């Protein structure tokens, strides 16, 4: 069961949870007709500042067959806190991963609930990631570099029974890009230029 | 070979690439004596705003045996662009993953280079992620939800031969938390509260 499991046409109150369900269903129909439209490439451009401090710019991407830009250019600093030999100019890179997971699950929740005619009143979450830095410090070869486990503590309220809300969470998990990236393997290639 | 492969004591010019190598080596020595100090928990707190728009707050974490806070509270919005049924109030969740990867590799590069007495003059990267949204749209069961591949285009300049710079990149990859999270599996648990 996916977000397409409700009627694909609705003219009364198509905006639900801030999601324009008419546009959502029209988009689904369009992609069904032209699956190539759903191929996107996202990008981040990063520049080292000093030490563990660096800055990414997110603006351009491609999708639906053409180059695109966000309405604004987004800029994010990352750093380490002093206890990890940085100056705390931004969150650690690993904290951005937790934000990405929370954001992906929450966006999916609102969209799927809208498609299923459920009005949400509140969605909030705390995502925790446990990490043993003996890994990245190279002090214990048996310790992985990344998170050993991540837990999402999610609160959802809306005009549907708890069971329905839980099913919507389950469907959001089943269709989350970031959940898939974290829980499964993504191949990463690093091309190095040393001019 | 890890970042501990140089002499653990240096009194002349301990700041290199903005990294205080004296503190770095002191930290490594301290963690060797007390490995439990390296257990950290990072957190993101997320609140749904409307539609695909939501907002994370990153401030508290634990490590070295106690509760800690960043010097500032960091707040990040995520959203989808209009073409993906959002209002473009922030990058997509998947774009934050690319930022996290670039930031992690870059922080590692600067730190490892400092430990190896290499002065960097420039590090910049573009990270691209290819995704087919037929996955998250539920239109093709054979299409994964997350990125099909990620490529890091990295430029590194410094006062060392290209071969040395490439070795430093390789070591950064080998000790990157976010690279590990993306290329390997992390278990994720979702606990749902429906009050």
PDB file of N, CA and C in Angstrom, chain B residues 44-140:
ATOM      1  N   UNK B  44      19.009  15.087  17.322  1.00  0.00           N
ATOM      2  CA  UNK B  44      18.310  16.161  16.604  1.00  0.00           C
ATOM      3  C   UNK B  44      16.856  16.128  17.049  1.00  0.00           C
ATOM      4  N   UNK B  45      16.300  17.306  17.306  1.00  0.00           N
ATOM      5  CA  UNK B  45      14.895  17.420  17.714  1.00  0.00           C
ATOM      6  C   UNK B  45      14.133  18.072  16.566  1.00  0.00           C
ATOM      7  N   UNK B  46      13.125  17.386  16.068  1.00  0.00           N
ATOM      8  CA  UNK B  46      12.430  17.867  14.871  1.00  0.00           C
ATOM      9  C   UNK B  46      10.963  18.153  15.155  1.00  0.00           C
ATOM     10  N   UNK B  47      10.455  19.190  14.509  1.00  0.00           N
ATOM     11  CA  UNK B  47       9.053  19.585  14.661  1.00  0.00           C
ATOM     12  C   UNK B  47       8.464  19.790  13.273  1.00  0.00           C
ATOM     13  N   UNK B  48       7.348  19.176  13.008  1.00  0.00           N
ATOM     14  CA  UNK B  48       6.654  19.385  11.739  1.00  0.00           C
ATOM     15  C   UNK B  48       6.095  20.801  11.701  1.00  0.00           C
ATOM     16  N   UNK B  49       6.203  21.462  10.539  1.00  0.00           N
ATOM     17  CA  UNK B  49       5.629  22.804  10.366  1.00  0.00           C
ATOM     18  C   UNK B  49       4.364  22.708   9.529  1.00  0.00           C
ATOM     19  N   UNK B  50       4.487  22.290   8.286  1.00  0.00           N
ATOM     20  CA  UNK B  50       3.327  22.116   7.403  1.00  0.00           C
ATOM     21  C   UNK B  50       3.799  21.408   6.145  1.00  0.00           C
ATOM     22  N   UNK B  51       2.975  20.505   5.647  1.00  0.00           N
ATOM     23  CA  UNK B  51       3.351  19.786   4.436  1.00  0.00           C
ATOM     24  C   UNK B  51       4.692  19.096   4.618  1.00  0.00           C
ATOM     25  N   UNK B  52       5.579  19.257   3.632  1.00  0.00           N
ATOM     26  CA  UNK B  52       6.906  18.639   3.717  1.00  0.00           C
ATOM     27  C   UNK B  52       7.903  19.511   4.474  1.00  0.00           C
ATOM     28  N   UNK B  53       7.439  20.622   5.016  1.00  0.00           N
ATOM     29  CA  UNK B  53       8.301  21.563   5.740  1.00  0.00           C
ATOM     30  C   UNK B  53       8.387  21.191   7.216  1.00  0.00           C
ATOM     31  N   UNK B  54       9.597  21.021   7.713  1.00  0.00           N
ATOM     32  CA  UNK B  54       9.804  20.768   9.132  1.00  0.00           C
ATOM     33  C   UNK B  54      11.143  21.341   9.556  1.00  0.00           C
ATOM     34  N   UNK B  55      11.384  21.342  10.851  1.00  0.00           N
ATOM     35  CA  UNK B  55      12.516  22.102  11.395  1.00  0.00           C
ATOM     36  C   UNK B  55      13.185  21.301  12.505  1.00  0.00           C
ATOM     37  N   UNK B  56      14.498  21.189  12.432  1.00  0.00           N
ATOM     38  CA  UNK B  56      15.248  20.498  13.484  1.00  0.00           C
ATOM     39  C   UNK B  56      16.049  21.483  14.314  1.00  0.00           C
ATOM     40  N   UNK B  57      16.168  21.163  15.592  1.00  0.00           N
ATOM     41  CA  UNK B  57      17.013  21.893  16.527  1.00  0.00           C
ATOM     42  C   UNK B  57      18.103  20.940  17.003  1.00  0.00           C
ATOM     43  N   UNK B  58      19.328  21.406  16.928  1.00  0.00           N
ATOM     44  CA  UNK B  58      20.466  20.594  17.366  1.00  0.00           C
ATOM     45  C   UNK B  58      21.203  21.376  18.438  1.00  0.00           C
ATOM     46  N   UNK B  59      21.233  20.841  19.637  1.00  0.00           N
ATOM     47  CA  UNK B  59      21.914  21.567  20.718  1.00  0.00           C
ATOM     48  C   UNK B  59      22.554  20.641  21.755  1.00  0.00           C
ATOM     49  N   UNK B  60      21.823  19.674  22.261  1.00  0.00           N
ATOM     50  CA  UNK B  60      22.354  18.831  23.334  1.00  0.00           C
ATOM     51  C   UNK B  60      22.961  17.545  22.793  1.00  0.00           C
ATOM     52  N   UNK B  61      23.950  17.059  23.484  1.00  0.00           N
ATOM     53  CA  UNK B  61      24.545  15.763  23.173  1.00  0.00           C
ATOM     54  C   UNK B  61      25.226  15.259  24.439  1.00  0.00           C
ATOM     55  N   UNK B  62      25.694  14.030  24.427  1.00  0.00           N
ATOM     56  CA  UNK B  62      26.463  13.539  25.566  1.00  0.00           C
ATOM     57  C   UNK B  62      27.783  12.982  25.077  1.00  0.00           C
ATOM     58  N   UNK B  63      28.780  13.037  25.936  1.00  0.00           N
ATOM     59  CA  UNK B  63      30.101  12.527  25.583  1.00  0.00           C
ATOM     60  C   UNK B  63      31.071  12.756  26.715  1.00  0.00           C
ATOM     61  N   UNK B  64      32.136  11.970  26.734  1.00  0.00           N
ATOM     62  CA  UNK B  64      33.130  12.038  27.811  1.00  0.00           C
ATOM     63  C   UNK B  64      32.413  11.993  29.169  1.00  0.00           C
ATOM     64  N   UNK B  65      31.398  11.141  29.220  1.00  0.00           N
ATOM     65  CA  UNK B  65      30.750  10.841  30.501  1.00  0.00           C
ATOM     66  C   UNK B  65      29.769  11.850  31.036  1.00  0.00           C
ATOM     67  N   UNK B  66      29.393  12.856  30.242  1.00  0.00           N
ATOM     68  CA  UNK B  66      28.426  13.819  30.770  1.00  0.00           C
ATOM     69  C   UNK B  66      27.562  14.434  29.665  1.00  0.00           C
ATOM     70  N   UNK B  67      26.469  15.056  30.108  1.00  0.00           N
ATOM     71  CA  UNK B  67      25.599  15.804  29.191  1.00  0.00           C
ATOM     72  C   UNK B  67      26.299  17.094  28.786  1.00  0.00           C
ATOM     73  N   UNK B  68      26.171  17.453  27.504  1.00  0.00           N
ATOM     74  CA  UNK B  68      26.856  18.632  26.976  1.00  0.00           C
ATOM     75  C   UNK B  68      25.908  19.416  26.080  1.00  0.00           C
ATOM     76  N   UNK B  69      26.301  20.654  25.764  1.00  0.00           N
ATOM     77  CA  UNK B  69      25.537  21.454  24.807  1.00  0.00           C
ATOM     78  C   UNK B  69      26.494  22.146  23.860  1.00  0.00           C
ATOM     79  N   UNK B  70      26.052  22.310  22.617  1.00  0.00           N
ATOM     80  CA  UNK B  70      26.807  23.156  21.702  1.00  0.00           C
ATOM     81  C   UNK B  70      26.797  24.588  22.233  1.00  0.00           C
ATOM     82  N   UNK B  71      27.767  25.371  21.785  1.00  0.00           N
ATOM     83  CA  UNK B  71      27.845  26.762  22.255  1.00  0.00           C
ATOM     84  C   UNK B  71      26.638  27.569  21.792  1.00  0.00           C
ATOM     85  N   UNK B  72      26.053  27.161  20.665  1.00  0.00           N
ATOM     86  CA  UNK B  72      24.827  27.775  20.185  1.00  0.00           C
ATOM     87  C   UNK B  72      23.830  26.674  19.862  1.00  0.00           C
ATOM     88  N   UNK B  73      22.556  27.076  19.766  1.00  0.00           N
ATOM     89  CA  UNK B  73      21.541  26.144  19.295  1.00  0.00           C
ATOM     90  C   UNK B  73      21.424  26.311  17.786  1.00  0.00           C
ATOM     91  N   UNK B  74      21.557  25.224  17.073  1.00  0.00           N
ATOM     92  CA  UNK B  74      21.499  25.265  15.609  1.00  0.00           C
ATOM     93  C   UNK B  74      20.107  24.830  15.142  1.00  0.00           C
ATOM     94  N   UNK B  75      19.536  25.573  14.205  1.00  0.00           N
ATOM     95  CA  UNK B  75      18.185  25.301  13.719  1.00  0.00           C
ATOM     96  C   UNK B  75      18.227  25.175  12.192  1.00  0.00           C
ATOM     97  N   UNK B  76      17.629  24.125  11.675  1.00  0.00           N
ATOM     98  CA  UNK B  76      17.652  23.877  10.232  1.00  0.00           C
ATOM     99  C   UNK B  76      16.268  23.497   9.731  1.00  0.00           C
ATOM    100  N   UNK B  77      15.840  24.151   8.676  1.00  0.00           N
ATOM    101  CA  UNK B  77      14.587  23.807   8.016  1.00  0.00           C
ATOM    102  C   UNK B  77      14.856  22.821   6.882  1.00  0.00           C
ATOM    103  N   UNK B  78      13.931  21.934   6.667  1.00  0.00           N
ATOM    104  CA  UNK B  78      13.964  21.046   5.504  1.00  0.00           C
ATOM    105  C   UNK B  78      12.603  21.127   4.825  1.00  0.00           C
ATOM    106  N   UNK B  79      12.596  20.937   3.536  1.00  0.00           N
ATOM    107  CA  UNK B  79      11.339  20.991   2.783  1.00  0.00           C
ATOM    108  C   UNK B  79      11.575  20.305   1.436  1.00  0.00           C
ATOM    109  N   UNK B  80      10.573  20.303   0.616  1.00  0.00           N
ATOM    110  CA  UNK B  80      10.725  19.875  -0.771  1.00  0.00           C
ATOM    111  C   UNK B  80      10.507  21.096  -1.659  1.00  0.00           C
ATOM    112  N   UNK B  81      11.130  21.114  -2.835  1.00  0.00           N
ATOM    113  CA  UNK B  81      10.785  22.173  -3.795  1.00  0.00           C
ATOM    114  C   UNK B  81       9.386  21.941  -4.356  1.00  0.00           C
ATOM    115  N   UNK B  82       8.865  22.952  -5.050  1.00  0.00           N
ATOM    116  CA  UNK B  82       7.503  22.878  -5.586  1.00  0.00           C
ATOM    117  C   UNK B  82       7.328  21.663  -6.497  1.00  0.00           C
ATOM    118  N   UNK B  83       8.351  21.335  -7.262  1.00  0.00           N
ATOM    119  CA  UNK B  83       8.241  20.204  -8.194  1.00  0.00           C
ATOM    120  C   UNK B  83       8.061  18.881  -7.443  1.00  0.00           C
ATOM    121  N   UNK B  84       8.386  18.902  -6.133  1.00  0.00           N
ATOM    122  CA  UNK B  84       8.170  17.720  -5.294  1.00  0.00           C
ATOM    123  C   UNK B  84       7.141  18.021  -4.195  1.00  0.00           C
ATOM    124  N   UNK B  85       6.150  18.852  -4.550  1.00  0.00           N
ATOM    125  CA  UNK B  85       4.963  19.098  -3.723  1.00  0.00           C
ATOM    126  C   UNK B  85       5.318  19.776  -2.399  1.00  0.00           C
ATOM    127  N   UNK B  86       6.362  20.615  -2.402  1.00  0.00           N
ATOM    128  CA  UNK B  86       6.705  21.364  -1.207  1.00  0.00           C
ATOM    129  C   UNK B  86       6.736  22.845  -1.499  1.00  0.00           C
ATOM    130  N   UNK B  87       7.299  23.621  -0.557  1.00  0.00           N
ATOM    131  CA  UNK B  87       7.353  25.075  -0.735  1.00  0.00           C
ATOM    132  C   UNK B  87       8.781  25.608  -0.662  1.00  0.00           C
ATOM    133  N   UNK B  88       9.754  24.705  -0.682  1.00  0.00           N
ATOM    134  CA  UNK B  88      11.169  25.078  -0.825  1.00  0.00           C
ATOM    135  C   UNK B  88      11.667  25.966   0.327  1.00  0.00           C
ATOM    136  N   UNK B  89      11.174  25.697   1.535  1.00  0.00           N
ATOM    137  CA  UNK B  89      11.652  26.456   2.692  1.00  0.00           C
ATOM    138  C   UNK B  89      13.026  25.988   3.165  1.00  0.00           C
ATOM    139  N   UNK B  90      13.524  24.917   2.591  1.00  0.00           N
ATOM    140  CA  UNK B  90      14.836  24.383   2.961  1.00  0.00           C
ATOM    141  C   UNK B  90      15.228  23.317   1.967  1.00  0.00           C
ATOM    142  N   UNK B  91      16.439  22.816   2.065  1.00  0.00           N
ATOM    143  CA  UNK B  91      16.829  21.701   1.201  1.00  0.00           C
ATOM    144  C   UNK B  91      15.980  20.465   1.510  1.00  0.00           C
ATOM    145  N   UNK B  92      16.012  19.517   0.614  1.00  0.00           N
ATOM    146  CA  UNK B  92      15.377  18.233   0.890  1.00  0.00           C
ATOM    147  C   UNK B  92      16.212  17.475   1.929  1.00  0.00           C
ATOM    148  N   UNK B  93      15.578  16.570   2.664  1.00  0.00           N
ATOM    149  CA  UNK B  93      16.346  15.769   3.622  1.00  0.00           C
ATOM    150  C   UNK B  93      17.550  15.075   2.988  1.00  0.00           C
ATOM    151  N   UNK B  94      17.384  14.584   1.777  1.00  0.00           N
ATOM    152  CA  UNK B  94      18.483  13.856   1.130  1.00  0.00           C
ATOM    153  C   UNK B  94      19.673  14.763   0.821  1.00  0.00           C
ATOM    154  N   UNK B  95      19.426  16.054   0.613  1.00  0.00           N
ATOM    155  CA  UNK B  95      20.547  16.970   0.355  1.00  0.00           C
ATOM    156  C   UNK B  95      21.386  17.176   1.614  1.00  0.00           C
ATOM    157  N   UNK B  96      20.744  17.133   2.779  1.00  0.00           N
ATOM    158  CA  UNK B  96      21.515  17.246   4.020  1.00  0.00           C
ATOM    159  C   UNK B  96      22.476  16.060   4.182  1.00  0.00           C
ATOM    160  N   UNK B  97      22.106  14.913   3.651  1.00  0.00           N
ATOM    161  CA  UNK B  97      23.006  13.751   3.721  1.00  0.00           C
ATOM    162  C   UNK B  97      24.284  14.033   2.915  1.00  0.00           C
ATOM    163  N   UNK B  98      24.133  14.679   1.771  1.00  0.00           N
ATOM    164  CA  UNK B  98      25.310  15.002   0.945  1.00  0.00           C
ATOM    165  C   UNK B  98      26.204  16.012   1.660  1.00  0.00           C
ATOM    166  N   UNK B  99      25.589  17.015   2.282  1.00  0.00           N
ATOM    167  CA  UNK B  99      26.344  17.983   3.078  1.00  0.00           C
ATOM    168  C   UNK B  99      27.102  17.271   4.193  1.00  0.00           C
ATOM    169  N   UNK B 100      26.431  16.364   4.876  1.00  0.00           N
ATOM    170  CA  UNK B 100      27.067  15.646   5.992  1.00  0.00           C
ATOM    171  C   UNK B 100      28.289  14.868   5.514  1.00  0.00           C
ATOM    172  N   UNK B 101      28.174  14.236   4.358  1.00  0.00           N
ATOM    173  CA  UNK B 101      29.305  13.453   3.835  1.00  0.00           C
ATOM    174  C   UNK B 101      30.476  14.364   3.476  1.00  0.00           C
ATOM    175  N   UNK B 102      30.191  15.458   2.769  1.00  0.00           N
ATOM    176  CA  UNK B 102      31.254  16.399   2.403  1.00  0.00           C
ATOM    177  C   UNK B 102      31.929  16.949   3.654  1.00  0.00           C
ATOM    178  N   UNK B 103      31.121  17.316   4.644  1.00  0.00           N
ATOM    179  CA  UNK B 103      31.657  17.915   5.865  1.00  0.00           C
ATOM    180  C   UNK B 103      32.536  16.941   6.636  1.00  0.00           C
ATOM    181  N   UNK B 104      32.123  15.683   6.679  1.00  0.00           N
ATOM    182  CA  UNK B 104      32.862  14.677   7.443  1.00  0.00           C
ATOM    183  C   UNK B 104      34.211  14.389   6.783  1.00  0.00           C
ATOM    184  N   UNK B 105      34.196  14.203   5.466  1.00  0.00           N
ATOM    185  CA  UNK B 105      35.452  13.932   4.758  1.00  0.00           C
ATOM    186  C   UNK B 105      36.407  15.123   4.868  1.00  0.00           C
ATOM    187  N   UNK B 106      35.862  16.331   4.791  1.00  0.00           N
ATOM    188  CA  UNK B 106      36.696  17.532   4.819  1.00  0.00           C
ATOM    189  C   UNK B 106      37.297  17.757   6.206  1.00  0.00           C
ATOM    190  N   UNK B 107      36.499  17.570   7.247  1.00  0.00           N
ATOM    191  CA  UNK B 107      37.022  17.707   8.616  1.00  0.00           C
ATOM    192  C   UNK B 107      38.128  16.684   8.866  1.00  0.00           C
ATOM    193  N   UNK B 108      37.916  15.468   8.391  1.00  0.00           N
ATOM    194  CA  UNK B 108      38.935  14.433   8.553  1.00  0.00           C
ATOM    195  C   UNK B 108      40.214  14.765   7.814  1.00  0.00           C
ATOM    196  N   UNK B 109      40.054  15.266   6.599  1.00  0.00           N
ATOM    197  CA  UNK B 109      41.220  15.663   5.793  1.00  0.00           C
ATOM    198  C   UNK B 109      42.088  16.680   6.524  1.00  0.00           C
ATOM    199  N   UNK B 110      41.472  17.721   7.049  1.00  0.00           N
ATOM    200  CA  UNK B 110      42.232  18.781   7.707  1.00  0.00           C
ATOM    201  C   UNK B 110      42.930  18.245   8.950  1.00  0.00           C
ATOM    202  N   UNK B 111      42.244  17.370   9.685  1.00  0.00           N
ATOM    203  CA  UNK B 111      42.804  16.831  10.921  1.00  0.00           C
ATOM    204  C   UNK B 111      43.962  15.874  10.632  1.00  0.00           C
ATOM    205  N   UNK B 112      43.740  14.979   9.691  1.00  0.00           N
ATOM    206  CA  UNK B 112      44.773  13.990   9.369  1.00  0.00           C
ATOM    207  C   UNK B 112      45.995  14.683   8.753  1.00  0.00           C
ATOM    208  N   UNK B 113      45.754  15.652   7.883  1.00  0.00           N
ATOM    209  CA  UNK B 113      46.874  16.390   7.298  1.00  0.00           C
ATOM    210  C   UNK B 113      47.672  17.094   8.393  1.00  0.00           C
ATOM    211  N   UNK B 114      46.980  17.691   9.353  1.00  0.00           N
ATOM    212  CA  UNK B 114      47.669  18.377  10.446  1.00  0.00           C
ATOM    213  C   UNK B 114      48.544  17.394  11.222  1.00  0.00           C
ATOM    214  N   UNK B 115      47.989  16.226  11.506  1.00  0.00           N
ATOM    215  CA  UNK B 115      48.744  15.225  12.261  1.00  0.00           C
ATOM    216  C   UNK B 115      49.968  14.761  11.475  1.00  0.00           C
ATOM    217  N   UNK B 116      49.856  14.791  10.150  1.00  0.00           N
ATOM    218  CA  UNK B 116      50.978  14.346   9.301  1.00  0.00           C
ATOM    219  C   UNK B 116      51.868  15.506   8.850  1.00  0.00           C
ATOM    220  N   UNK B 117      51.674  16.658   9.459  1.00  0.00           N
ATOM    221  CA  UNK B 117      52.509  17.838   9.197  1.00  0.00           C
ATOM    222  C   UNK B 117      52.400  18.335   7.762  1.00  0.00           C
ATOM    223  N   UNK B 118      51.233  18.153   7.184  1.00  0.00           N
ATOM    224  CA  UNK B 118      50.948  18.686   5.843  1.00  0.00           C
ATOM    225  C   UNK B 118      50.048  19.892   5.985  1.00  0.00           C
ATOM    226  N   UNK B 119      50.471  21.016   5.396  1.00  0.00           N
ATOM    227  CA  UNK B 119      49.636  22.217   5.434  1.00  0.00           C
ATOM    228  C   UNK B 119      48.764  22.263   4.193  1.00  0.00           C
ATOM    229  N   UNK B 120      47.466  22.316   4.408  1.00  0.00           N
ATOM    230  CA  UNK B 120      46.526  22.399   3.296  1.00  0.00           C
ATOM    231  C   UNK B 120      46.272  23.864   2.957  1.00  0.00           C
ATOM    232  N   UNK B 121      46.053  24.131   1.679  1.00  0.00           N
ATOM    233  CA  UNK B 121      45.711  25.497   1.260  1.00  0.00           C
ATOM    234  C   UNK B 121      44.274  25.569   0.743  1.00  0.00           C
ATOM    235  N   UNK B 122      43.740  24.444   0.296  1.00  0.00           N
ATOM    236  CA  UNK B 122      42.368  24.450  -0.223  1.00  0.00           C
ATOM    237  C   UNK B 122      41.795  23.042  -0.199  1.00  0.00           C
ATOM    238  N   UNK B 123      40.560  22.943   0.253  1.00  0.00           N
ATOM    239  CA  UNK B 123      39.796  21.700   0.111  1.00  0.00           C
ATOM    240  C   UNK B 123      38.395  22.102  -0.301  1.00  0.00           C
ATOM    241  N   UNK B 124      37.952  21.621  -1.444  1.00  0.00           N
ATOM    242  CA  UNK B 124      36.567  21.866  -1.812  1.00  0.00           C
ATOM    243  C   UNK B 124      36.017  20.629  -2.509  1.00  0.00           C
ATOM    244  N   UNK B 125      34.721  20.489  -2.440  1.00  0.00           N
ATOM    245  CA  UNK B 125      34.115  19.289  -3.012  1.00  0.00           C
ATOM    246  C   UNK B 125      32.697  19.576  -3.480  1.00  0.00           C
ATOM    247  N   UNK B 126      32.295  18.819  -4.467  1.00  0.00           N
ATOM    248  CA  UNK B 126      30.888  18.746  -4.841  1.00  0.00           C
ATOM    249  C   UNK B 126      30.480  17.291  -4.689  1.00  0.00           C
ATOM    250  N   UNK B 127      29.428  17.075  -3.927  1.00  0.00           N
ATOM    251  CA  UNK B 127      28.919  15.721  -3.722  1.00  0.00           C
ATOM    252  C   UNK B 127      27.596  15.614  -4.458  1.00  0.00           C
ATOM    253  N   UNK B 128      27.483  14.623  -5.336  1.00  0.00           N
ATOM    254  CA  UNK B 128      26.244  14.423  -6.092  1.00  0.00           C
ATOM    255  C   UNK B 128      25.602  13.096  -5.692  1.00  0.00           C
ATOM    256  N   UNK B 129      24.290  13.100  -5.631  1.00  0.00           N
ATOM    257  CA  UNK B 129      23.557  11.887  -5.312  1.00  0.00           C
ATOM    258  C   UNK B 129      22.459  11.657  -6.345  1.00  0.00           C
ATOM    259  N   UNK B 130      22.467  10.489  -6.955  1.00  0.00           N
ATOM    260  CA  UNK B 130      21.472  10.155  -7.982  1.00  0.00           C
ATOM    261  C   UNK B 130      20.351   9.343  -7.357  1.00  0.00           C
ATOM    262  N   UNK B 131      19.136   9.784  -7.588  1.00  0.00           N
ATOM    263  CA  UNK B 131      17.983   9.140  -6.967  1.00  0.00           C
ATOM    264  C   UNK B 131      16.850   9.061  -7.984  1.00  0.00           C
ATOM    265  N   UNK B 132      16.144   7.948  -7.964  1.00  0.00           N
ATOM    266  CA  UNK B 132      14.994   7.755  -8.844  1.00  0.00           C
ATOM    267  C   UNK B 132      13.748   7.747  -7.964  1.00  0.00           C
ATOM    268  N   UNK B 133      12.954   8.792  -8.077  1.00  0.00           N
ATOM    269  CA  UNK B 133      11.831   8.965  -7.145  1.00  0.00           C
ATOM    270  C   UNK B 133      10.667   8.022  -7.422  1.00  0.00           C
ATOM    271  N   UNK B 134      10.789   7.165  -8.456  1.00  0.00           N
ATOM    272  CA  UNK B 134       9.810   6.094  -8.592  1.00  0.00           C
ATOM    273  C   UNK B 134       9.802   5.210  -7.336  1.00  0.00           C
ATOM    274  N   UNK B 135      10.945   5.203  -6.613  1.00  0.00           N
ATOM    275  CA  UNK B 135      11.013   4.441  -5.361  1.00  0.00           C
ATOM    276  C   UNK B 135      10.108   5.016  -4.289  1.00  0.00           C
ATOM    277  N   UNK B 136      10.380   6.261  -3.870  1.00  0.00           N
ATOM    278  CA  UNK B 136       9.582   6.815  -2.758  1.00  0.00           C
ATOM    279  C   UNK B 136       8.138   7.079  -3.164  1.00  0.00           C
ATOM    280  N   UNK B 137       7.898   7.240  -4.475  1.00  0.00           N
ATOM    281  CA  UNK B 137       6.516   7.441  -4.929  1.00  0.00           C
ATOM    282  C   UNK B 137       5.740   6.125  -4.979  1.00  0.00           C
ATOM    283  N   UNK B 138       6.442   5.029  -4.771  1.00  0.00           N
ATOM    284  CA  UNK B 138       5.765   3.739  -4.734  1.00  0.00           C
ATOM    285  C   UNK B 138       5.335   3.250  -6.108  1.00  0.00           C
ATOM    286  N   UNK B 139       5.962   3.786  -7.157  1.00  0.00           N
ATOM    287  CA  UNK B 139       5.532   3.455  -8.515  1.00  0.00           C
ATOM    288  C   UNK B 139       6.303   2.287  -9.120  1.00  0.00           C
ATOM    289  N   UNK B 140       7.445   1.942  -8.517  1.00  0.00           N
ATOM    290  CA  UNK B 140       8.223   0.817  -9.047  1.00  0.00           C
ATOM    291  C   UNK B 140       8.879   0.071  -7.886  1.00  0.00           C
TER     292      UNK B 140
END
